[in-house]
mmCIF file of C-alpha atoms in Angstrom:
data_model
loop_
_atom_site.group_PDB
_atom_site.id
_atom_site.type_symbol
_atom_site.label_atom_id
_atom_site.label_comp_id
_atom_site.label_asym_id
_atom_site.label_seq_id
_atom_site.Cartn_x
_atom_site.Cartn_y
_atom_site.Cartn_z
ATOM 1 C CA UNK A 1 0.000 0.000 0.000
ATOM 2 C CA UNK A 2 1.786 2.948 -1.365
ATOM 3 C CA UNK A 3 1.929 5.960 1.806
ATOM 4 C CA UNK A 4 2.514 3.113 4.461
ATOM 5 C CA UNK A 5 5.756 3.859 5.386
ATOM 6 C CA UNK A 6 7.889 3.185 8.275
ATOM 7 C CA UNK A 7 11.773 3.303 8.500
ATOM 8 C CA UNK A 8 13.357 2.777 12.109
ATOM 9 C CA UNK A 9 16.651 1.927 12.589
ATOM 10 C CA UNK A 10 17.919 -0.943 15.437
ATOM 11 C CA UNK A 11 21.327 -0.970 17.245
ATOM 12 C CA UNK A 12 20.305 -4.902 17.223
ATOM 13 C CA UNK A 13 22.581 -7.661 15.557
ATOM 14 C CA UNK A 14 21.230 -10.733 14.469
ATOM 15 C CA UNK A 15 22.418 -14.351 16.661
ATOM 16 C CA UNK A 16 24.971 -15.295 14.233
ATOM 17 C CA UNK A 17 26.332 -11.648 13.018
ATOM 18 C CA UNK A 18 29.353 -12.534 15.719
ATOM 19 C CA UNK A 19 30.170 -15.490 14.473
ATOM 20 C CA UNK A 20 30.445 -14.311 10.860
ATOM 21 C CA UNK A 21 32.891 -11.543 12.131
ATOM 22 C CA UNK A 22 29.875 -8.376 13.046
ATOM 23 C CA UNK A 23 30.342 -6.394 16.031
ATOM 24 C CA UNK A 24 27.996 -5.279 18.963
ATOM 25 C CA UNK A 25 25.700 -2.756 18.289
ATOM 26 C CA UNK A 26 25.778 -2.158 14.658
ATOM 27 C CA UNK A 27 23.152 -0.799 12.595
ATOM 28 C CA UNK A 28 20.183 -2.382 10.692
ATOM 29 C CA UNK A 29 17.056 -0.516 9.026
ATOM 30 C CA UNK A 30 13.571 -1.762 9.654
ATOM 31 C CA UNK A 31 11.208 -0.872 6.560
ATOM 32 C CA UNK A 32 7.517 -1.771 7.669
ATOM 33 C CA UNK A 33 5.414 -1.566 4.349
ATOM 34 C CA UNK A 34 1.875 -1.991 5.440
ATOM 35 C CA UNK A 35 1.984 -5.758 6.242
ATOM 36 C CA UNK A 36 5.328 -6.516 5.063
ATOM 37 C CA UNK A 37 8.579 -5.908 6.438
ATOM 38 C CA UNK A 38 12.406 -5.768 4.935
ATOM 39 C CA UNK A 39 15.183 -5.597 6.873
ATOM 40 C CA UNK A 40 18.191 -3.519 5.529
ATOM 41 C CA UNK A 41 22.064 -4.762 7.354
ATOM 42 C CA UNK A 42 24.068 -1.645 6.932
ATOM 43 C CA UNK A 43 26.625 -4.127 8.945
ATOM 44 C CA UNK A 44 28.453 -4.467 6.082
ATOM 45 C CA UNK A 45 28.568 -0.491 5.026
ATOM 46 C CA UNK A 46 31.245 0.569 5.707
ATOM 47 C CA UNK A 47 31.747 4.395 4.292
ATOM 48 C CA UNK A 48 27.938 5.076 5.023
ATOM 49 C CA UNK A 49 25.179 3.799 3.419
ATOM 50 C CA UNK A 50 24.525 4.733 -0.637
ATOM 51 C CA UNK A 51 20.777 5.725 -0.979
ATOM 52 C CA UNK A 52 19.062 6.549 -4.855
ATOM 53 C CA UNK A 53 16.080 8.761 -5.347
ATOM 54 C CA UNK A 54 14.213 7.546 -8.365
ATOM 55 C CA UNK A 55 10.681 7.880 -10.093
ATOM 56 C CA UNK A 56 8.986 8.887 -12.466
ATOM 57 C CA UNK A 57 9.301 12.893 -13.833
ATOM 58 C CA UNK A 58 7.414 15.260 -11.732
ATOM 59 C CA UNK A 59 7.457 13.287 -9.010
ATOM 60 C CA UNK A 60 9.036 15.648 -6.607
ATOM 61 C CA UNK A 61 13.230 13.795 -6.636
ATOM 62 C CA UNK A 62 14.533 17.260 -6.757
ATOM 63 C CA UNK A 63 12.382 18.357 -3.717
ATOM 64 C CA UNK A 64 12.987 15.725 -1.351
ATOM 65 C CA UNK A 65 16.657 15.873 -2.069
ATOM 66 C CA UNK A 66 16.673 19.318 -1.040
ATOM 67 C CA UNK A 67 15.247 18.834 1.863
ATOM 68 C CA UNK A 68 17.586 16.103 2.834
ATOM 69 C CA UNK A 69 20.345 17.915 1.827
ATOM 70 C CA UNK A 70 19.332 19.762 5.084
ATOM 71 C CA UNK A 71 20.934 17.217 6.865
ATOM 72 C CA UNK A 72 25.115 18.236 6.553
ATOM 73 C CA UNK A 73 26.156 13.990 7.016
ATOM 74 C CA UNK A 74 24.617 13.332 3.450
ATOM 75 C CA UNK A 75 26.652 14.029 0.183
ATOM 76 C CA UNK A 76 24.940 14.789 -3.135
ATOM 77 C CA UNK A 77 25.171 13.878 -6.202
ATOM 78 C CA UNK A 78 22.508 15.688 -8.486
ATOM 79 C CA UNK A 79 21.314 14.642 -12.047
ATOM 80 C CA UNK A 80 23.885 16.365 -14.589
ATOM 81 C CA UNK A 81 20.912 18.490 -16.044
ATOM 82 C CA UNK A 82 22.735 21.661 -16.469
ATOM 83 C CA UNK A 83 26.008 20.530 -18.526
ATOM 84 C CA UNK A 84 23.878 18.701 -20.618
ATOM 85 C CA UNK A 85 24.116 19.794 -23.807
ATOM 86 C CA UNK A 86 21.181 17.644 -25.613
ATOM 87 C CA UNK A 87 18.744 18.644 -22.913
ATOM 88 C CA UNK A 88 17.468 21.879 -24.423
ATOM 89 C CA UNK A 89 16.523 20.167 -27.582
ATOM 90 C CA UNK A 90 16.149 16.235 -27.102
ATOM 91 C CA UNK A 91 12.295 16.193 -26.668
ATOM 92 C CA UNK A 92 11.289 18.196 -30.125
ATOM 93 C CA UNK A 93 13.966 16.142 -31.917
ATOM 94 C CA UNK A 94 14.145 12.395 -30.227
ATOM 95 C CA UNK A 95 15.545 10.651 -33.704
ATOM 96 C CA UNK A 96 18.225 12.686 -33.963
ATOM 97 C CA UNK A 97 19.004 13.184 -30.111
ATOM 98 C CA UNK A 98 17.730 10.086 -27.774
ATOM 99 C CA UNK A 99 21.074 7.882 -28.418
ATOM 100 C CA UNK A 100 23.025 10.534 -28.090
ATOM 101 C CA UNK A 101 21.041 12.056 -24.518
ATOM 102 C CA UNK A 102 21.178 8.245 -23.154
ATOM 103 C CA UNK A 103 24.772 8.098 -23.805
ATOM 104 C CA UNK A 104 25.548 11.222 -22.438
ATOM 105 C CA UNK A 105 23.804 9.950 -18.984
ATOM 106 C CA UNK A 106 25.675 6.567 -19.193
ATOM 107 C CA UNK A 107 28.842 8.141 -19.009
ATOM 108 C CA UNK A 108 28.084 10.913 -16.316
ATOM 109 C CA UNK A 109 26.055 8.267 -14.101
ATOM 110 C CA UNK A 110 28.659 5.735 -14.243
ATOM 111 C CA UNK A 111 31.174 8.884 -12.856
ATOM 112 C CA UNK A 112 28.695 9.207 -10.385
ATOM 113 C CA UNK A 113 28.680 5.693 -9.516
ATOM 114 C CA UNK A 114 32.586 5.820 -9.261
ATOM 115 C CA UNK A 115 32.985 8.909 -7.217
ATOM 116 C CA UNK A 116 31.116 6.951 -4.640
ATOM 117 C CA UNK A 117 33.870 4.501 -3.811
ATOM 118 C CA UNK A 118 36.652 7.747 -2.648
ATOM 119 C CA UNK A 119 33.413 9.225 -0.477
ATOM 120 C CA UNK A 120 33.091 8.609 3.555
ATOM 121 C CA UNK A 121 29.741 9.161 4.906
ATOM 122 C CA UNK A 122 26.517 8.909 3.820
ATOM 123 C CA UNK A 123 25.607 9.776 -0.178
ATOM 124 C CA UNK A 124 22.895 10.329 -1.735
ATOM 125 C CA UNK A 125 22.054 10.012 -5.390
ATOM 126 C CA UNK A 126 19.695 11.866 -7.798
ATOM 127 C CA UNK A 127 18.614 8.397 -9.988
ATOM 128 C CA UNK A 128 21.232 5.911 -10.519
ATOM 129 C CA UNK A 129 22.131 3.717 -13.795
ATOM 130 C CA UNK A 130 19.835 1.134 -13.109
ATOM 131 C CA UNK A 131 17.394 3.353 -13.307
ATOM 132 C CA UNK A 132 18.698 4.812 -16.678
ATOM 133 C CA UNK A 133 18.893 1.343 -18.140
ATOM 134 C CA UNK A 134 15.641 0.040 -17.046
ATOM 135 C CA UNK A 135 13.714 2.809 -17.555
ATOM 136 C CA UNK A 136 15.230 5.057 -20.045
ATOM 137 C CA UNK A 137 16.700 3.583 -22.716
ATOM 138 C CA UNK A 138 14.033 1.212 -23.264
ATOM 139 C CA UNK A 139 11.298 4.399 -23.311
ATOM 140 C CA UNK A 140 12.942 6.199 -25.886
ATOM 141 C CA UNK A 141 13.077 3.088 -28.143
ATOM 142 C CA UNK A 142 9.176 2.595 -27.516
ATOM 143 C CA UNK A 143 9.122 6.746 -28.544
ATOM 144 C CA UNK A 144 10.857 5.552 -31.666
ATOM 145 C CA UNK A 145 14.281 7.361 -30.734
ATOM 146 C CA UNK A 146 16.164 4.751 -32.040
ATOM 147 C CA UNK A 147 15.953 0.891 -32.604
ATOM 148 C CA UNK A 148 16.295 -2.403 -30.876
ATOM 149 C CA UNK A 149 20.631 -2.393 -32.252
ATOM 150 C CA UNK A 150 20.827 0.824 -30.371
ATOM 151 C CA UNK A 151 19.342 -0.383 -27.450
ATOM 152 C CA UNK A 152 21.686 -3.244 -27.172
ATOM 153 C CA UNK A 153 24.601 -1.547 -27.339
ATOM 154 C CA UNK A 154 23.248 0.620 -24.940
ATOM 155 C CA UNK A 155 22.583 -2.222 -22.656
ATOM 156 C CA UNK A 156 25.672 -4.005 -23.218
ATOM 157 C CA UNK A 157 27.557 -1.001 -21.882
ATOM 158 C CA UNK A 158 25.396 -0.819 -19.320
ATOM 159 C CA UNK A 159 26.348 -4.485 -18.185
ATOM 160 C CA UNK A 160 29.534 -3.954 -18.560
ATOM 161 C CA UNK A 161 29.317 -0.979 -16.317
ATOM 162 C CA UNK A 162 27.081 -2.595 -13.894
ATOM 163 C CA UNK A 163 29.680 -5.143 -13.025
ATOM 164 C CA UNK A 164 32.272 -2.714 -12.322
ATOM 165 C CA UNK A 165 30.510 0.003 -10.240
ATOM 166 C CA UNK A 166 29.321 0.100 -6.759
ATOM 167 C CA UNK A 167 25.636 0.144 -6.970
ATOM 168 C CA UNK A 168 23.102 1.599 -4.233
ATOM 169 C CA UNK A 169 21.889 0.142 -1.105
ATOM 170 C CA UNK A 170 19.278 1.531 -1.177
ATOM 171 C CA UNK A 171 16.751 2.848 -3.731
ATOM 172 C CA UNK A 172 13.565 5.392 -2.285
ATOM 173 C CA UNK A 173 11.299 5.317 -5.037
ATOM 174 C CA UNK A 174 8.751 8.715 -5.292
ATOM 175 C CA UNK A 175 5.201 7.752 -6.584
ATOM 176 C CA UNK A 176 2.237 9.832 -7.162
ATOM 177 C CA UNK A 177 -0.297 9.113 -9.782
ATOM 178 C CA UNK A 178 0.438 10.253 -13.425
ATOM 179 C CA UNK A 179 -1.827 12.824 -13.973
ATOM 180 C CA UNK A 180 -0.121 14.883 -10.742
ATOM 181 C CA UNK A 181 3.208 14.633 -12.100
ATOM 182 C CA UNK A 182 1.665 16.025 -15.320
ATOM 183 C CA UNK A 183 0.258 19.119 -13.448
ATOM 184 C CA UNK A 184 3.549 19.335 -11.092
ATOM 185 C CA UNK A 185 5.616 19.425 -14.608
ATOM 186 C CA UNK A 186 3.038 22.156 -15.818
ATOM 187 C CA UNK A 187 3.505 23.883 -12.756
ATOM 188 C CA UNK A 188 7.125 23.949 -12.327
ATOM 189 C CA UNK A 189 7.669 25.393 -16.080
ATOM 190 C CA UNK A 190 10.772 24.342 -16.616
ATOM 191 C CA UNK A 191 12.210 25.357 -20.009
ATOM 192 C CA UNK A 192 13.766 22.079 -21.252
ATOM 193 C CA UNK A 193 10.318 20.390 -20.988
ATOM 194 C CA UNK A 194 8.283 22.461 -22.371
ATOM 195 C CA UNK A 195 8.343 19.942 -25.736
ATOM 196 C CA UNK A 196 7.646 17.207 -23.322
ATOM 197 C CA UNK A 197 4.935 15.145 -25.134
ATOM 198 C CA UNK A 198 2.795 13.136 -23.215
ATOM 199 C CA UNK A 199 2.431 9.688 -24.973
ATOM 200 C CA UNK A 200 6.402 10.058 -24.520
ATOM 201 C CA UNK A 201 6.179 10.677 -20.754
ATOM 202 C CA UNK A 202 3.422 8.221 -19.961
ATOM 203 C CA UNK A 203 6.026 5.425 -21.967
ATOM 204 C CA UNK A 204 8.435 6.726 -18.866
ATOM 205 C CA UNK A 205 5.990 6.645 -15.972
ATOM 206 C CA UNK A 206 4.820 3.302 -17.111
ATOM 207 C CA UNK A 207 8.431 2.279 -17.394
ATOM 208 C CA UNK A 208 9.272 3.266 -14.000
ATOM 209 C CA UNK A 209 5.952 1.208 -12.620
ATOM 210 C CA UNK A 210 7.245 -2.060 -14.635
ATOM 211 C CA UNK A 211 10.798 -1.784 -13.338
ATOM 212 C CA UNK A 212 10.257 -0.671 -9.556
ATOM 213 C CA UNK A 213 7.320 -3.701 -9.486
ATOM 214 C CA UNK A 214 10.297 -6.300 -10.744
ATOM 215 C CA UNK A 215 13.252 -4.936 -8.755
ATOM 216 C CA UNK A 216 14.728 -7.239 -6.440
ATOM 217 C CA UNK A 217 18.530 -6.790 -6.127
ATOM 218 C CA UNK A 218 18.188 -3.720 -3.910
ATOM 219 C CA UNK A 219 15.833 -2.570 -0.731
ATOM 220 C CA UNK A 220 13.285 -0.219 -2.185
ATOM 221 C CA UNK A 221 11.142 2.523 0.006
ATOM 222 C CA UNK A 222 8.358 3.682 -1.889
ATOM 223 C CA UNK A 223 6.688 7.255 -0.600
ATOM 224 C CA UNK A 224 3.100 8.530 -2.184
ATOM 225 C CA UNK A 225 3.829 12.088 -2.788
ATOM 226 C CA UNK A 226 0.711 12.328 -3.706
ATOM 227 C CA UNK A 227 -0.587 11.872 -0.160
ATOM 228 C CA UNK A 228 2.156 13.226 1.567
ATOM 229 C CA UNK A 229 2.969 16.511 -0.400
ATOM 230 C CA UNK A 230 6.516 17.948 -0.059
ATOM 231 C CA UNK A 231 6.104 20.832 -1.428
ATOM 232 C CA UNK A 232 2.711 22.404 -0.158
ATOM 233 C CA UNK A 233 2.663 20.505 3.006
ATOM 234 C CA UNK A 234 4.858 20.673 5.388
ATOM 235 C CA UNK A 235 4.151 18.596 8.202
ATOM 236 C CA UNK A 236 4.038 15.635 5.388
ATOM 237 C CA UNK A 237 7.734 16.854 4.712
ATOM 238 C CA UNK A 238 8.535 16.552 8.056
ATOM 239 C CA UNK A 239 6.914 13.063 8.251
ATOM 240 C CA UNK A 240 8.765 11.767 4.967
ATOM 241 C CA UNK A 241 12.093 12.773 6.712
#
């Protein structure tokens, strides 16, 4: 049940963690989802744990992070919207730009991803390369951006990458229902996505929806920003964090 969210950590250690080498008192994450529960070991962590923020566009990524960011322990590591140089034009011309935009992230994420292993402390990433592989680069070859070749050489580097870079431990995954992150979009006014169309756009949101609902290699946290507003409201702000 999307909203039901509760994240608690334990200075608890499970019966055998001493036997396998863990020490006294070390951290674990409790995530109750309505009637489930997943339990995060951060035992292991040992520079801090490495969190993504990921969903769908509109969703309110850029908000949240900001208010994290309020926290001085967490590093972070924004999208590279503003040096992107196919940004500005990518949505009115997706034949001619979509290989090019998705390679462009590849190689920036994967720096991302990289940069992680010199950092101490706790980081925190503005969507990741999973995300870009599983969500992305399939959408734009449903939008007709390029074909299926392109999108297997895209996903071969991916692999490749994927096997060499340190991945997140954690992925909090922003929901809200599609036609609020088409008035949030509206809203915001932002100049690059102004040629958004929205076919194109519902291909992502439905994109994100299939991947999040499959992913199983990493912990996910799923918040309804729908319900709990970050923007307008802030007590739900102050719940979320």
């Amino acid at each position: 049940n999307k909203g039901d969210v509760l994240v608690k950590a334990d200075a608890t250690l499970d019966a055998d963690a001493e036997a396998n080498g863990g020490a006294a008192g070390a951290v674990g994450v409790s995530v109750m989802l309505a009637d489930a529960k997943i339990e995060i070991d951060l035992r292991d962590i040992e520079k801090g744990p490495y969190v993504a923020v990921s969903g769908p566009i509109g969703v309110g990524k850029t908000t949240l992070i900001g208010l994290m960011n309020r926290f001085d322990n967490w590093q972070v590591l924004e999208e590279p919207i503003d040096e992107n140089p196919y940004l500005s034009d990518v949505y009115s011309n997706l034949g001619d730009l979509g290989f090019r935009m998705n390679s462009y992230y590849l190689g920036r994420r994967a720096e991302q991803h990289l940069k992680v292993r010199d950092m101490t402390g706790p980081v925190l990433q503005e969507r990741c390369i999973v995300e870009d592989a599983r969500v992305f680069f399939p959408a734009y070859r449903d939008a007709g951006a390029y074909d299926d070749n392109d999108l297997d050489t895209l996903m071969t580097l991916y692999g490749v990458l994927e096997r060499a870079l340190p991945l997140p431990d954690l992925i909090i995954y922003l929901w809200a229902p599609f036609e609020v992150t088409m008035e949030r979009i509206q809203r915001r006014d932002r100049e690059s996505e102004r040629e958004l169309d929205v076919d194109f756009l519902r291909r992502i949101y439905d994109r994100h929806e299939k991947w999040i609902a499959s992913h199983s290699s990493t912990p996910v946290i799923t918040i309804d920003t729908e319900r709990h507003d970050l923007v307008e409201d802030e007590d739900a702000a102050g719940e979320v964090l």
